[in-house]
Amino acid sequence: MLPPGETALLTFRLHGTIPAAAAHALQAARAQPAGADYHRAQKQFFARFDAVLDRGPSGPRHFETEKIAEVLAGEILMLAETGFVVHGFAILPNHAHLVLHLPARSGLSFAKAVDLLHLRTAAACRRLVRPKLPPEAEFWHAGWLEIPLLAAAELAGALAYVRGNARAAGQPARFQAWPYVNE
């Protein structure tokens, strides 16, 4: 998890959105080199991972429901009130991308804030998806995918990716506007 002063592209996905076989194949192909090669490998893994999510082969698509997408969008924007800089986000039917910056002087923990976002959105969204989701079922997949953005060019590239992700994934026009996208 990133320390204060860093910026990252985060991806959250709903539980069950990547079949186990696809998840194992992704992990098996994941390279773990050191240094600059590690960062490049992370970005390549992200591209493969997100392509699987964008195809949406299985699992829930809760964010197709506008009320549920609005809950997530509202909670993401609340991060700005706690001290984060929310550069942008996109909400797709089965996952979300966020570009966040935690200022260096912040007393916040990136990991705790993101965990809290997971908990708050899961609780609120679960109320909206009943009875589709049994009480014991998970809402979010545990954890998130995180890509550090090390330079201004990477930040610009991540924001362009987030803005265009719904269109590139073949989503309807409504996924390309609020509440699904914030710039």
Coordinates of C-alpha atoms in Angstrom, one line a residue:
M1 CA 0.0 0.0 0.0
L2 CA 1.2 3.4 -0.9
P3 CA 2.6 5.9 1.7
P4 CA 1.2 9.5 2.0
G5 CA 2.4 11.7 -0.9
E6 CA 1.8 9.1 -3.5
T7 CA -0.8 8.8 -6.3
A8 CA -2.3 5.5 -7.5
L9 CA -4.8 3.9 -9.9
L10 CA -6.9 1.5 -7.9
T11 CA -9.3 -1.1 -9.2
F12 CA -12.0 -2.6 -7.0
R13 CA -14.1 -5.5 -8.3
L14 CA -17.2 -7.2 -7.2
H15 CA -16.8 -10.7 -5.6
G16 CA -17.0 -13.4 -8.2
T17 CA -16.3 -11.3 -11.3
I18 CA -13.3 -13.2 -12.4
P19 CA -13.7 -17.0 -12.7
A20 CA -11.2 -19.0 -10.6
A21 CA -9.5 -20.5 -13.6
A22 CA -9.0 -17.0 -15.2
A23 CA -7.7 -15.7 -11.9
H24 CA -5.2 -18.5 -11.6
A25 CA -4.0 -18.0 -15.2
L26 CA -3.5 -14.3 -14.5
Q27 CA -1.5 -14.9 -11.4
A28 CA 0.6 -17.6 -13.0
A29 CA 1.5 -15.2 -15.9
R30 CA 2.3 -12.4 -13.5
A31 CA 6.0 -11.4 -13.6
Q32 CA 7.8 -10.3 -10.5
P33 CA 11.0 -8.5 -11.7
A34 CA 12.7 -5.8 -9.7
G35 CA 13.1 -2.1 -10.2
A36 CA 11.7 -0.3 -13.2
D37 CA 10.9 -3.7 -14.7
Y38 CA 8.6 -4.4 -11.8
H39 CA 6.5 -1.3 -12.4
R40 CA 6.2 -2.1 -16.1
A41 CA 5.2 -5.7 -15.2
Q42 CA 2.5 -4.3 -12.8
K43 CA 1.1 -2.2 -15.6
Q44 CA 1.1 -5.1 -18.0
F45 CA -0.7 -7.3 -15.4
F46 CA -3.2 -4.5 -14.9
A47 CA -4.0 -4.4 -18.6
R48 CA -4.6 -8.2 -18.7
F49 CA -6.6 -8.1 -15.4
D50 CA -8.8 -5.2 -16.6
A51 CA -9.4 -6.9 -20.0
V52 CA -10.9 -9.9 -18.2
L53 CA -13.1 -7.6 -16.1
D54 CA -14.2 -5.6 -19.1
R55 CA -15.4 -8.7 -20.9
G56 CA -17.5 -9.5 -17.8
P57 CA -17.6 -13.2 -18.3
S58 CA -19.2 -14.0 -15.0
G59 CA -20.4 -12.7 -11.7
P60 CA -22.6 -9.9 -10.5
R61 CA -23.1 -6.6 -12.3
H62 CA -24.5 -4.6 -9.4
F63 CA -23.4 -1.2 -10.7
E64 CA -25.7 -1.5 -13.7
T65 CA -28.3 -0.3 -11.2
E66 CA -27.9 3.5 -11.0
K67 CA -28.8 3.7 -7.3
I68 CA -26.0 1.3 -6.4
A69 CA -23.5 3.2 -8.7
E70 CA -24.6 6.5 -7.0
V71 CA -23.8 5.0 -3.5
L72 CA -20.2 4.1 -4.7
A73 CA -19.7 7.5 -6.4
G74 CA -20.8 9.3 -3.3
E75 CA -18.5 7.3 -1.0
I76 CA -15.6 7.9 -3.4
L77 CA -16.3 11.7 -3.4
M78 CA -16.4 11.5 0.5
L79 CA -12.7 10.6 0.3
A80 CA -12.0 14.2 -0.8
E81 CA -13.6 15.4 2.4
T82 CA -11.1 13.3 4.4
G83 CA -8.0 14.7 2.8
F84 CA -7.6 12.6 -0.4
V85 CA -7.4 14.2 -3.8
V86 CA -9.8 12.3 -6.0
H87 CA -8.4 12.9 -9.5
G88 CA -11.0 10.8 -11.2
F89 CA -13.0 7.6 -11.2
A90 CA -15.1 5.3 -13.4
I91 CA -17.7 2.9 -12.3
L92 CA -18.4 -0.1 -14.6
P93 CA -21.0 -2.8 -14.1
N94 CA -18.7 -5.1 -12.2
H95 CA -15.8 -3.0 -11.1
A96 CA -14.5 0.6 -10.5
H97 CA -11.3 2.5 -11.1
L98 CA -10.2 5.3 -8.9
V99 CA -7.2 7.7 -9.3
L100 CA -6.3 8.9 -5.8
H101 CA -3.6 11.0 -4.2
L102 CA -2.9 11.1 -0.5
P103 CA -1.0 14.3 0.4
A104 CA 2.3 13.8 2.2
R105 CA 1.2 15.7 5.3
S106 CA -1.9 13.7 5.7
G107 CA -2.3 11.8 8.9
L108 CA -4.4 9.2 7.0
S109 CA -3.6 5.7 6.1
F110 CA -4.2 4.8 2.4
A111 CA -5.0 1.2 3.3
K112 CA -7.4 2.0 6.2
A113 CA -9.3 4.6 4.1
V114 CA -9.7 2.2 1.2
D115 CA -10.8 -0.6 3.6
L116 CA -13.4 1.8 5.1
L117 CA -14.6 2.6 1.6
H118 CA -15.0 -1.1 0.9
L119 CA -16.9 -1.6 4.2
R120 CA -19.2 1.4 3.8
T121 CA -20.1 0.8 0.2
A122 CA -20.6 -2.9 0.8
A123 CA -23.0 -2.2 3.7
A124 CA -25.0 0.4 1.8
C125 CA -25.1 -1.5 -1.5
R126 CA -26.1 -4.8 0.1
R127 CA -29.2 -3.1 1.4
L128 CA -30.1 -2.2 -2.2
V129 CA -29.4 -5.6 -3.8
R130 CA -31.5 -7.7 -1.3
P131 CA -32.8 -10.3 -1.9
K132 CA -30.4 -11.0 -4.8
L133 CA -27.5 -11.2 -2.5
P134 CA -27.7 -13.6 0.5
P135 CA -26.6 -12.1 3.8
E136 CA -23.5 -14.3 4.0
A137 CA -22.4 -13.5 0.5
E138 CA -19.4 -11.2 -0.2
F139 CA -20.1 -7.9 -2.0
W140 CA -16.5 -6.9 -2.9
H141 CA -13.6 -9.1 -3.8
A142 CA -11.1 -8.8 -0.9
G143 CA -8.4 -6.3 -1.6
W144 CA -7.8 -4.2 -4.7
L145 CA -5.4 -3.8 -7.5
E146 CA -3.1 -0.8 -7.1
I147 CA -0.8 0.7 -9.7
P148 CA 1.5 3.5 -8.4
L149 CA 1.6 6.5 -10.7
L150 CA 5.2 7.7 -10.6
A151 CA 5.2 10.6 -12.9
A152 CA 2.9 13.3 -14.3
A153 CA 2.7 11.5 -17.6
E154 CA 1.5 8.3 -15.8
L155 CA -1.2 10.3 -14.0
A156 CA -2.4 11.8 -17.3
G157 CA -2.4 8.4 -18.9
A158 CA -4.3 6.8 -16.0
L159 CA -6.9 9.6 -16.1
A160 CA -7.3 9.2 -19.9
Y161 CA -7.7 5.4 -19.4
V162 CA -10.3 5.9 -16.7
R163 CA -12.2 8.4 -18.8
G164 CA -12.3 6.1 -21.9
N165 CA -12.6 2.7 -20.1
A166 CA -16.4 2.4 -20.4
R167 CA -16.4 3.3 -24.1
A168 CA -13.5 0.9 -24.8
A169 CA -15.2 -1.9 -22.9
G170 CA -18.3 -1.4 -25.1
Q171 CA -20.5 -0.1 -22.3
P172 CA -23.7 1.9 -23.0
A173 CA -23.4 5.7 -23.1
R174 CA -24.8 6.1 -19.5
F175 CA -21.6 4.5 -18.2
Q176 CA -19.6 7.3 -19.8
A177 CA -21.3 10.1 -17.7
W178 CA -22.1 10.9 -14.1
P179 CA -22.5 9.0 -11.7
Y180 CA -20.2 6.5 -13.4
V181 CA -17.4 8.9 -14.4
N182 CA -15.9 11.9 -12.5
E183 CA -13.2 14.0 -13.9

